[in-house]
mmCIF file of C-alpha atoms and ligand atoms in Angstrom:
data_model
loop_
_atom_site.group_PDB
_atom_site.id
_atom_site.type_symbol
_atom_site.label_atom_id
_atom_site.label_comp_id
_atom_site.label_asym_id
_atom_site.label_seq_id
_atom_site.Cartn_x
_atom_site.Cartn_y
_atom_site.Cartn_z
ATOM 1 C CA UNK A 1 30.523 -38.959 51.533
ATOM 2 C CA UNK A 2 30.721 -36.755 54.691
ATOM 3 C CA UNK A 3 28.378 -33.360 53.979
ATOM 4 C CA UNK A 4 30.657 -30.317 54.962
ATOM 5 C CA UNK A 5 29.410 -27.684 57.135
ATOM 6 C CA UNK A 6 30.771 -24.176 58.144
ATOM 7 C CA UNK A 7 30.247 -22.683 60.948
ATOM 8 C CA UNK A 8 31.623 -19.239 62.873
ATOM 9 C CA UNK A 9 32.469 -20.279 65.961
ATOM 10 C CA UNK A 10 33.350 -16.759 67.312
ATOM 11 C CA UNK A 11 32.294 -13.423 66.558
ATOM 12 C CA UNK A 12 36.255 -11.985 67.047
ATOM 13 C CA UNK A 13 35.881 -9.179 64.866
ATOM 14 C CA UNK A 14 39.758 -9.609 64.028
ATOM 15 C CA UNK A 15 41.273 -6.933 61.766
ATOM 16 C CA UNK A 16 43.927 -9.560 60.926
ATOM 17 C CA UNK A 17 43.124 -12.906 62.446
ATOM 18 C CA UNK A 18 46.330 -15.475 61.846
ATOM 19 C CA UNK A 19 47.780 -18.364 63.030
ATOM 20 C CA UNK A 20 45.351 -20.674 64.310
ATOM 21 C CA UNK A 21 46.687 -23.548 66.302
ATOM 22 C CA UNK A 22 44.711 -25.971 68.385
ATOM 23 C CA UNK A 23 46.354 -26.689 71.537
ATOM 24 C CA UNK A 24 45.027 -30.373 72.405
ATOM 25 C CA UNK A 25 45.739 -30.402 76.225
ATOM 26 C CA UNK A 26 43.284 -27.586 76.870
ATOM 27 C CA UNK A 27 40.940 -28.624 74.419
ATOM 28 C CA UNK A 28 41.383 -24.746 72.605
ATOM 29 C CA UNK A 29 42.438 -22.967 69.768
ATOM 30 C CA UNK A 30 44.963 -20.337 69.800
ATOM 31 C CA UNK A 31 45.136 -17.349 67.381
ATOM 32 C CA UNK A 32 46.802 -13.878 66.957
ATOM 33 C CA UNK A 33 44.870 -10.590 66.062
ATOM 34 C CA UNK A 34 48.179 -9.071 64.289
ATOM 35 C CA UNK A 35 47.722 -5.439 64.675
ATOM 36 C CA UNK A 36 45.501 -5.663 67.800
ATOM 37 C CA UNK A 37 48.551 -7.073 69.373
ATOM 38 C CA UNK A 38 46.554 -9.684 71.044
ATOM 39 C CA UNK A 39 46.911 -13.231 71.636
ATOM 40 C CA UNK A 40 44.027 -15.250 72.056
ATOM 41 C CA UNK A 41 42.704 -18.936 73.244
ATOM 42 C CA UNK A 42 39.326 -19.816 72.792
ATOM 43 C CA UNK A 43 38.230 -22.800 74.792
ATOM 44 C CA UNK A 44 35.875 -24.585 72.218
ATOM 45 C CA UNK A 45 33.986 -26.663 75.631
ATOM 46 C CA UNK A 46 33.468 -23.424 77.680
ATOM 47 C CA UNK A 47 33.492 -21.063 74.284
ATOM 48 C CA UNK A 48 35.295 -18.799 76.532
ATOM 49 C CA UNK A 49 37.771 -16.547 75.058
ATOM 50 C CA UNK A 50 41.120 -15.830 76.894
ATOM 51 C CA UNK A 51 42.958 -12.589 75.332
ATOM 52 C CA UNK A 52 46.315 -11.727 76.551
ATOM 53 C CA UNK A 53 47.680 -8.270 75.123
ATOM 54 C CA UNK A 54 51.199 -7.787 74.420
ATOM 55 C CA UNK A 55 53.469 -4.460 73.013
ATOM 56 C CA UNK A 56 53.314 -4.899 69.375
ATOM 57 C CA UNK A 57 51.840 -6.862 66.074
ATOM 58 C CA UNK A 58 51.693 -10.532 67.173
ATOM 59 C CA UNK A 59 51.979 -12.698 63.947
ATOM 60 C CA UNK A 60 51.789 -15.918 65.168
ATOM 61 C CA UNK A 61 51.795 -17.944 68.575
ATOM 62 C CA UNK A 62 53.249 -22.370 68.967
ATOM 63 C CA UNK A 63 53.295 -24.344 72.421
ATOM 64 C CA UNK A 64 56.409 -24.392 73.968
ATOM 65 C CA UNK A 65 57.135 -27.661 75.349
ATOM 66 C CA UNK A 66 58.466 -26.123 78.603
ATOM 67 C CA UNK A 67 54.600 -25.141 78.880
ATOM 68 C CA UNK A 68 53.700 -21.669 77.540
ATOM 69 C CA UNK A 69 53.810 -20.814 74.412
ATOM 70 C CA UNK A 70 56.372 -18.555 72.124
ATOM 71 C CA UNK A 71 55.191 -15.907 70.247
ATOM 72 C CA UNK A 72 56.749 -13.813 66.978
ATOM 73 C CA UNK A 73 56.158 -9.940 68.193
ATOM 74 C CA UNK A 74 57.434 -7.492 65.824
ATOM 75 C CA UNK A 75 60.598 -8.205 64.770
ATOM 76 C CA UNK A 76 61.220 -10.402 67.973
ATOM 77 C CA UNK A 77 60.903 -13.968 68.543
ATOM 78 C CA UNK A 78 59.538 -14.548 72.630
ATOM 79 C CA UNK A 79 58.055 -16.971 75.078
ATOM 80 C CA UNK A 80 54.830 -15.874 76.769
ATOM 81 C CA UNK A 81 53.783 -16.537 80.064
ATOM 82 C CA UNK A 82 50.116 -17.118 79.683
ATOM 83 C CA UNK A 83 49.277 -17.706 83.433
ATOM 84 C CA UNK A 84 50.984 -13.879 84.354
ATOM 85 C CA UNK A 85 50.796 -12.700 80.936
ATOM 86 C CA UNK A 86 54.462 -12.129 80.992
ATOM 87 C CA UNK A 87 56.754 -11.725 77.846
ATOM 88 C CA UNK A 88 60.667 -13.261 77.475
ATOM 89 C CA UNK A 89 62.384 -11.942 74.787
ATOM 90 C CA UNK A 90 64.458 -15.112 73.195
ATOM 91 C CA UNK A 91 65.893 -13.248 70.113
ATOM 92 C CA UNK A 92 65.552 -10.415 67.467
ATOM 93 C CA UNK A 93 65.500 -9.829 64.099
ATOM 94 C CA UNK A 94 65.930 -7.517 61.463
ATOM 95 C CA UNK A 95 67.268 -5.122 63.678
ATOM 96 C CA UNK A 96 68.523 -3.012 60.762
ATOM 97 C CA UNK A 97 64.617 -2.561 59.236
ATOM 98 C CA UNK A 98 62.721 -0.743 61.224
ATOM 99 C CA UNK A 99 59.636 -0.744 59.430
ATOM 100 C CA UNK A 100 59.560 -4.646 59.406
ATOM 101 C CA UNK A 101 57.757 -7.039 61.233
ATOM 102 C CA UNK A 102 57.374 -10.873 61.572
ATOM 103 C CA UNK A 103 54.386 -12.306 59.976
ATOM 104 C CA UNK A 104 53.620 -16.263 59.709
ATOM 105 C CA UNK A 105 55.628 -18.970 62.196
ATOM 106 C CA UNK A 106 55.435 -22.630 62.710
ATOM 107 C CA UNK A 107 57.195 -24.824 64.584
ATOM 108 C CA UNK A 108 58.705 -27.417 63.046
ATOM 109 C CA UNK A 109 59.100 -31.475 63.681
ATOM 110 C CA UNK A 110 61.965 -31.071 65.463
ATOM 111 C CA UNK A 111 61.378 -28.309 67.783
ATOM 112 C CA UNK A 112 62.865 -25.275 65.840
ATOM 113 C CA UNK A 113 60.699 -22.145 65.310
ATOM 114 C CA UNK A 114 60.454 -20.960 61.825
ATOM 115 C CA UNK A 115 59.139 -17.470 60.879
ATOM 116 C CA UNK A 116 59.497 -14.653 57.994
ATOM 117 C CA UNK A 117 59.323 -11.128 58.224
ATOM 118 C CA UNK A 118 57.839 -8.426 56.103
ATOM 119 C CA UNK A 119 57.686 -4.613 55.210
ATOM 120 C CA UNK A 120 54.556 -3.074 57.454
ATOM 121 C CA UNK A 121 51.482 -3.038 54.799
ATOM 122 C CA UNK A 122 50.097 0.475 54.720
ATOM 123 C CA UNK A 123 46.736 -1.572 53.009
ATOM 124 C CA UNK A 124 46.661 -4.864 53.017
ATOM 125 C CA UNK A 125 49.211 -6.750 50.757
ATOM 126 C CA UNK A 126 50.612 -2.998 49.538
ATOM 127 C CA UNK A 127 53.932 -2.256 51.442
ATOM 128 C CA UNK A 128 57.418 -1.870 50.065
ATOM 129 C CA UNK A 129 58.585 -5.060 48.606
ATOM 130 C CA UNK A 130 61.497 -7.857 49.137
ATOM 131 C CA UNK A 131 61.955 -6.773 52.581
ATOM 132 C CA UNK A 132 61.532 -9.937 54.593
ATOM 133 C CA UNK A 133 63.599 -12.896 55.172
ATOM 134 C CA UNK A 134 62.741 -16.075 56.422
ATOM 135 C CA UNK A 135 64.079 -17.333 59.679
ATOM 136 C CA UNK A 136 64.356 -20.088 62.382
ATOM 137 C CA UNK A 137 65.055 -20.226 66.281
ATOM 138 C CA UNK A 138 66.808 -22.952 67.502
ATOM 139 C CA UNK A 139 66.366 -24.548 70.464
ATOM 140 C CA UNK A 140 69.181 -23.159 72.329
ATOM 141 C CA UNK A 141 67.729 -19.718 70.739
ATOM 142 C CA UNK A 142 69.931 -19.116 68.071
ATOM 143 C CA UNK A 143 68.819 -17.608 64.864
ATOM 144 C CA UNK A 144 69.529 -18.999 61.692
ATOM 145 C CA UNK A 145 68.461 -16.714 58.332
ATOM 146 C CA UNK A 146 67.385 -19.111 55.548
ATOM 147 C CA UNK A 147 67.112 -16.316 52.633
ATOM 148 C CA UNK A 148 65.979 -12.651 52.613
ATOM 149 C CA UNK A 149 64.103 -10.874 49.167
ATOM 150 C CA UNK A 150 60.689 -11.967 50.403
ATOM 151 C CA UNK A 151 57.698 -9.849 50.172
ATOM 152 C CA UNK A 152 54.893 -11.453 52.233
ATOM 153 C CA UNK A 153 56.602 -14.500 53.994
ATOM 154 C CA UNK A 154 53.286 -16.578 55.071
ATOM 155 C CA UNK A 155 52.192 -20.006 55.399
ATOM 156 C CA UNK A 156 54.847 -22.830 55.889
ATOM 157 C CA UNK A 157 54.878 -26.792 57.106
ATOM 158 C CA UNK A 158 56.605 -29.912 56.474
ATOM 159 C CA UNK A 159 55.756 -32.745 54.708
ATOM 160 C CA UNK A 160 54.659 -36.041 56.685
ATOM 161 C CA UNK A 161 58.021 -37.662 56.178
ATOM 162 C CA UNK A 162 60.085 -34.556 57.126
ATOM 163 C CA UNK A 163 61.718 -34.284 53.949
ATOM 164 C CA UNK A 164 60.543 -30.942 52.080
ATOM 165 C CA UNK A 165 59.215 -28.018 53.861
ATOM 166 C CA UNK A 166 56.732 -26.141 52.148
ATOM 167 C CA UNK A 167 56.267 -22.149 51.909
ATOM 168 C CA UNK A 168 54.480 -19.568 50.712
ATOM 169 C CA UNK A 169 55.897 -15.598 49.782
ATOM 170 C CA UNK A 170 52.220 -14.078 48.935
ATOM 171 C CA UNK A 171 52.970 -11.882 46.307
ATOM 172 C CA UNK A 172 55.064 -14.533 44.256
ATOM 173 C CA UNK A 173 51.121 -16.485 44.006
ATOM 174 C CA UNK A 174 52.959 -19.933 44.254
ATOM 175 C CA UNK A 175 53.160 -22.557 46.927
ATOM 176 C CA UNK A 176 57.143 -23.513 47.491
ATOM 177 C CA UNK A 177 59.039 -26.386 48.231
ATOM 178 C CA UNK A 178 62.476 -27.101 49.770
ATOM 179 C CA UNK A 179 64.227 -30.461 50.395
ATOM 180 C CA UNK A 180 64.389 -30.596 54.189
ATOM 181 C CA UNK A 181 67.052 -31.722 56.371
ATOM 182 C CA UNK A 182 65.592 -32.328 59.687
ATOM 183 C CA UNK A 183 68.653 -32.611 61.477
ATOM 184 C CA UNK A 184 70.673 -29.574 60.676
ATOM 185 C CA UNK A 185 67.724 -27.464 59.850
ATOM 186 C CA UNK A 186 68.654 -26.590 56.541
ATOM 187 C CA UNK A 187 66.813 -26.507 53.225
ATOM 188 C CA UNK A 188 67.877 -26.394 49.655
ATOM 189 C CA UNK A 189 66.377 -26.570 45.860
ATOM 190 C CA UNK A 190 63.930 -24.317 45.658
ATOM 191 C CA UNK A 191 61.171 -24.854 43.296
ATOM 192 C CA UNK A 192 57.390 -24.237 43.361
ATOM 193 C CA UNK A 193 54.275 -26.847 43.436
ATOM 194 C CA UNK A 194 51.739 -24.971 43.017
ATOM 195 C CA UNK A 195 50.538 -21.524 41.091
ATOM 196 C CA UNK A 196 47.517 -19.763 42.127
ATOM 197 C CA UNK A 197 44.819 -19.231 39.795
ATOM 198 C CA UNK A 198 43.477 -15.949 39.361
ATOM 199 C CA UNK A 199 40.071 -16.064 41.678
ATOM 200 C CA UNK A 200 41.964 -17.807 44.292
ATOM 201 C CA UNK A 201 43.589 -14.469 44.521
ATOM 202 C CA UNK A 202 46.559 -14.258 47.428
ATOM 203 C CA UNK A 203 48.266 -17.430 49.099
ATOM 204 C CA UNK A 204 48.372 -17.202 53.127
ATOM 205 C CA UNK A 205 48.809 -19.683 55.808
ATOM 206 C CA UNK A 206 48.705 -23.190 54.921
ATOM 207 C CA UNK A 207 48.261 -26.574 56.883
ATOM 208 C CA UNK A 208 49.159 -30.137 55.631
ATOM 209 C CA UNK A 209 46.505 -32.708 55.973
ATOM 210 C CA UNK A 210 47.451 -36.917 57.425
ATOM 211 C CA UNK A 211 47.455 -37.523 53.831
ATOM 212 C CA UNK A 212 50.166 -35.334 53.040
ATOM 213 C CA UNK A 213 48.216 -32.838 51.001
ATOM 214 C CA UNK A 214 47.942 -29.166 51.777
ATOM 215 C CA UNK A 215 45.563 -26.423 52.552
ATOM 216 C CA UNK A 216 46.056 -23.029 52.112
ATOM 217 C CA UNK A 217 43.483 -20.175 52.559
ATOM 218 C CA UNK A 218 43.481 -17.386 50.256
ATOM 219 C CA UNK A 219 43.285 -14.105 51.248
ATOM 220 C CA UNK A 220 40.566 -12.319 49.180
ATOM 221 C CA UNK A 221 39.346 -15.393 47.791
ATOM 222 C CA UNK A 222 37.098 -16.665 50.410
ATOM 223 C CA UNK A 223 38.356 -19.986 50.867
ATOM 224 C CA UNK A 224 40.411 -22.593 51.504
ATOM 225 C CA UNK A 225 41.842 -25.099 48.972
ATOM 226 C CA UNK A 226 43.527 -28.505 49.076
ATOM 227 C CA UNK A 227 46.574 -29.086 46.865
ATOM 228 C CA UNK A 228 48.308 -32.168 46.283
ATOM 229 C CA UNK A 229 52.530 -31.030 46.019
ATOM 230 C CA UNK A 230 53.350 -33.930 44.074
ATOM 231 C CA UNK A 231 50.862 -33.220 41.224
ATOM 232 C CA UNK A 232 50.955 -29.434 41.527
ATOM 233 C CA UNK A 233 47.059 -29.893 41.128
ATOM 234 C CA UNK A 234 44.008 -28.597 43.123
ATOM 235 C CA UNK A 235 41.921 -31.014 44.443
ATOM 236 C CA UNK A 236 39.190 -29.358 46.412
ATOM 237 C CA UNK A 237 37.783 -25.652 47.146
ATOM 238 C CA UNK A 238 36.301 -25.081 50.281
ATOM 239 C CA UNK A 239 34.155 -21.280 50.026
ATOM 240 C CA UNK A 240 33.665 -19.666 53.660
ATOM 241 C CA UNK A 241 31.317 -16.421 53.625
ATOM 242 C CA UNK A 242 34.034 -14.027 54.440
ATOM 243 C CA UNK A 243 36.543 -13.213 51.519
ATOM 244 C CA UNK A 244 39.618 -12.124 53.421
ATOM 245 C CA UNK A 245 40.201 -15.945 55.299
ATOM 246 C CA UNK A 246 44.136 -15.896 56.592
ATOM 247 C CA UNK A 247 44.908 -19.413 57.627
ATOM 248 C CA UNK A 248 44.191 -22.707 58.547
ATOM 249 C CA UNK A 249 44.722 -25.687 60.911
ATOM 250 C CA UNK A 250 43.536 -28.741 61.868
ATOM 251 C CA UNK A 251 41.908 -29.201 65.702
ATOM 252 C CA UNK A 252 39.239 -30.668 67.664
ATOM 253 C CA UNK A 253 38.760 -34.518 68.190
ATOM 254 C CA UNK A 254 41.664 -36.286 66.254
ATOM 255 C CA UNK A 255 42.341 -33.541 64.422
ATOM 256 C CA UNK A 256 38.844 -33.881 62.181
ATOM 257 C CA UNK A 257 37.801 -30.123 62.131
ATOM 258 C CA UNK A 258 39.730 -27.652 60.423
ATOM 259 C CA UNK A 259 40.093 -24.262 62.000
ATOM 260 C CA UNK A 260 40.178 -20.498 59.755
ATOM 261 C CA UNK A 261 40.679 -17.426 60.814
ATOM 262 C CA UNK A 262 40.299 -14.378 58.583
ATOM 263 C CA UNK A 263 40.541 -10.326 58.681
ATOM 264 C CA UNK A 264 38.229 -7.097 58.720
ATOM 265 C CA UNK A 265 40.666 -4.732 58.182
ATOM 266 C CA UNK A 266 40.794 -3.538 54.190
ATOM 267 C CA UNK A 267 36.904 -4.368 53.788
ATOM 268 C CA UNK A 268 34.872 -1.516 53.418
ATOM 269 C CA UNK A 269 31.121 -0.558 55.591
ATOM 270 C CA UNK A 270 29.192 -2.062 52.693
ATOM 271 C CA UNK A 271 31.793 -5.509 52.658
ATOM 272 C CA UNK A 272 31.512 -5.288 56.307
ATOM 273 C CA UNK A 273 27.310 -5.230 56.524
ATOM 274 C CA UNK A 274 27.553 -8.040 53.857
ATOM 275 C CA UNK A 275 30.440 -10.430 55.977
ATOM 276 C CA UNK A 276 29.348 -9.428 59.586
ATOM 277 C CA UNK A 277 31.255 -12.300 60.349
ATOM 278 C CA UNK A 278 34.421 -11.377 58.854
ATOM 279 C CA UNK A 279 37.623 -11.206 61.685
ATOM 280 C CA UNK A 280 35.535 -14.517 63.024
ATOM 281 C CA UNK A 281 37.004 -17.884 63.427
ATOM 282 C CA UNK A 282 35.525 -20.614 61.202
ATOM 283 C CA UNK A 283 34.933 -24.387 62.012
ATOM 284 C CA UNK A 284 34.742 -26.776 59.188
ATOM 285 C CA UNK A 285 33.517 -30.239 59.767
ATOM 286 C CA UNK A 286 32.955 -33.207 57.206
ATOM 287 C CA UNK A 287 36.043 -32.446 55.450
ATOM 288 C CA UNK A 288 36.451 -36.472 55.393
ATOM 289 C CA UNK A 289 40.059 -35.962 56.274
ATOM 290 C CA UNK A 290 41.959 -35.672 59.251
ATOM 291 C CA UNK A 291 44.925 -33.022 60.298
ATOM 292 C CA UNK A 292 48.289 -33.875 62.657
ATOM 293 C CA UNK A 293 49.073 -32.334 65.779
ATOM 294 C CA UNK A 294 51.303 -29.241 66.153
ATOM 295 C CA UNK A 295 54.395 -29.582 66.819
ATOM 296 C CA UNK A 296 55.781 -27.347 70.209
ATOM 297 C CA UNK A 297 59.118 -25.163 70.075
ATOM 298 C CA UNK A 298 61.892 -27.226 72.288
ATOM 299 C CA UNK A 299 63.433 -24.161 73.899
HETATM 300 O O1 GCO B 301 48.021 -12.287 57.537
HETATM 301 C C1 GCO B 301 49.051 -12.080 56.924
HETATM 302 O O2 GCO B 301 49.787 -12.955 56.561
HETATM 303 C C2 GCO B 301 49.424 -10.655 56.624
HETATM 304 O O3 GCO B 301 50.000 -10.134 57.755
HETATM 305 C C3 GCO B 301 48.191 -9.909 56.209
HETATM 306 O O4 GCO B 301 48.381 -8.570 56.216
HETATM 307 C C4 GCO B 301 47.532 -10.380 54.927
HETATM 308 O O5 GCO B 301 47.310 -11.740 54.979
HETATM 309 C C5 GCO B 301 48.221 -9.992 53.661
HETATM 310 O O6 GCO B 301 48.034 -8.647 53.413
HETATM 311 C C6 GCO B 301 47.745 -10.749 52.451
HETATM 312 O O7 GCO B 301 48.792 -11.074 51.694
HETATM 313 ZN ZN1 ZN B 302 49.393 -14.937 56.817
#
């Protein structure tokens, strides 16, 4: 058995880390600081820290196979420029909510970006409810609206076969699956694999693993945990030393280390003396499993 080991690999001081990704090609991870409207790579061989600030919450960040990367900023989904820091506009959202905002994105296997929206929080996880909707951009940057009633859309992916994407709506406390239809883009029969147990508090972003199981990190609970979908059971808890940890991928050499971000903001000065290393990014190694690649936006 491989020994696990945690480790904060930068002192970010987030107030809302999210969306890790780990960009191969440069040999760094990329994350979002929501409300500090920043997007960020860290190069994990220099340990430098590249931050790029743009005009609004930035939820979450994907490669862009034209090179770049596309970004969900407020309600809009964009390419960024990282080299002149420039921001392209490819579509909005929501345009009749103005107090809404995207919040989690992936891109899926075939190149589409998916991403949900929320109310604004005025504390973390209290803002007005069923305001979101889930959403994807197509390649030729069309939008397509999958459902709306969603309170906290967060962490999403797609099984290893392609067939059943799987999401998360924090404040329902359940990991969801659809069937998937890779080629259209279109999901149907809703259920739910997984329900949260109390301590494990609030669902957030979520990776699948090479073997098909899934990790999500929950927010206020301090960890991350791996589920397997088809059992609806839990089959390992991961604790980090910060209790608000966000989200979670898979990076470094083939995919071995798993990546977590987490927040400061909602933690009082006495949380904050305790976690000093809250709003850091985490490195876990000796997980004994390995992650996949991301997969980069084809528009
Ligand atoms: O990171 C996110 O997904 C949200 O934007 C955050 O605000 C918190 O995670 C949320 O409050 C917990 O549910
Ligand atoms: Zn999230």
């Amino acid at each position: 058995m491989s020994s696990i080991r945690i480790e904060c690999v930068l002192r970010e001081n987030c107030r809302c880390g999210e969306s890790p990704v780990w960009e191969e090609a440069s040999n760094s991870l990329l994350f979002v600081d929501i409300p500090a409207k920043k997007v960020c790579r860290w190069d994990s061989l220099s340990k430098h820290v590249q931050r790029v600030a743009v005009d609004a919450p930035v939820s979450s960040v994907a490669l862009r196979q034209l090179g770049g990367y596309v970004a969900t900023i407020g309600t809009k989904f964009c390419a960024l420029n990282w080299e002149d820091q420039s921001v392209f506009v490819l579509a909005t959202v929501d345009k009749d909510k103005t107090n809404n905002r995207f919040n989690d994105g992936k891109v899926d296997p075939a190149g589409r970006y998916f991403a949900g929206t929320m109310a604004e929080e005025t504390a973390p996880a209290v803002l007005e409810r069923h305001q979101g909707s889930l959403y994807s951009l197509f390649p030729d940057h069309n939008v397509k609206k999958y459902f709306d009633q969603v309170d906290i859309s967060n962490g999403l992916d797609w099984s290893l076969d392609h067939k059943i994407f799987y999401y998360i709506d924090s404040l329902s406390y359940a990991v969801d699956a659809f069937d998937y239809d890779l080629h259209t883009g279109q999901i149907s029969n809703r259920r739910s694999v997984y329900k949260m147990e109390k301590d494990e508090q609030i669902p957030d972003g979520m990776c699948i693993d090479a073997e098909g199981k899934l990790w999500v990190a929950c927010y206020n609970g301090g960890r991350v945990i791996r589920l397997d979908p088809e059992t609806g059971k839990r089959l390992q808890t991961v604790k980090l030393p910060v209790d608000k940890t966000t989200s979670c991928c898979f990076g470094g050499k083939d995919y071995s280390e798993m990546y977590v971000t987490c927040a400061r903001d909602g933690m009082d000065a006495e949380g904050l003396l305790r976690q000093p290393d809250a709003g850091g990014i985490f490195k876990i190694t000796g997980l004994g499993v390995k992650g996949i690649a991301p997969y980069s936006y084809a528009g």
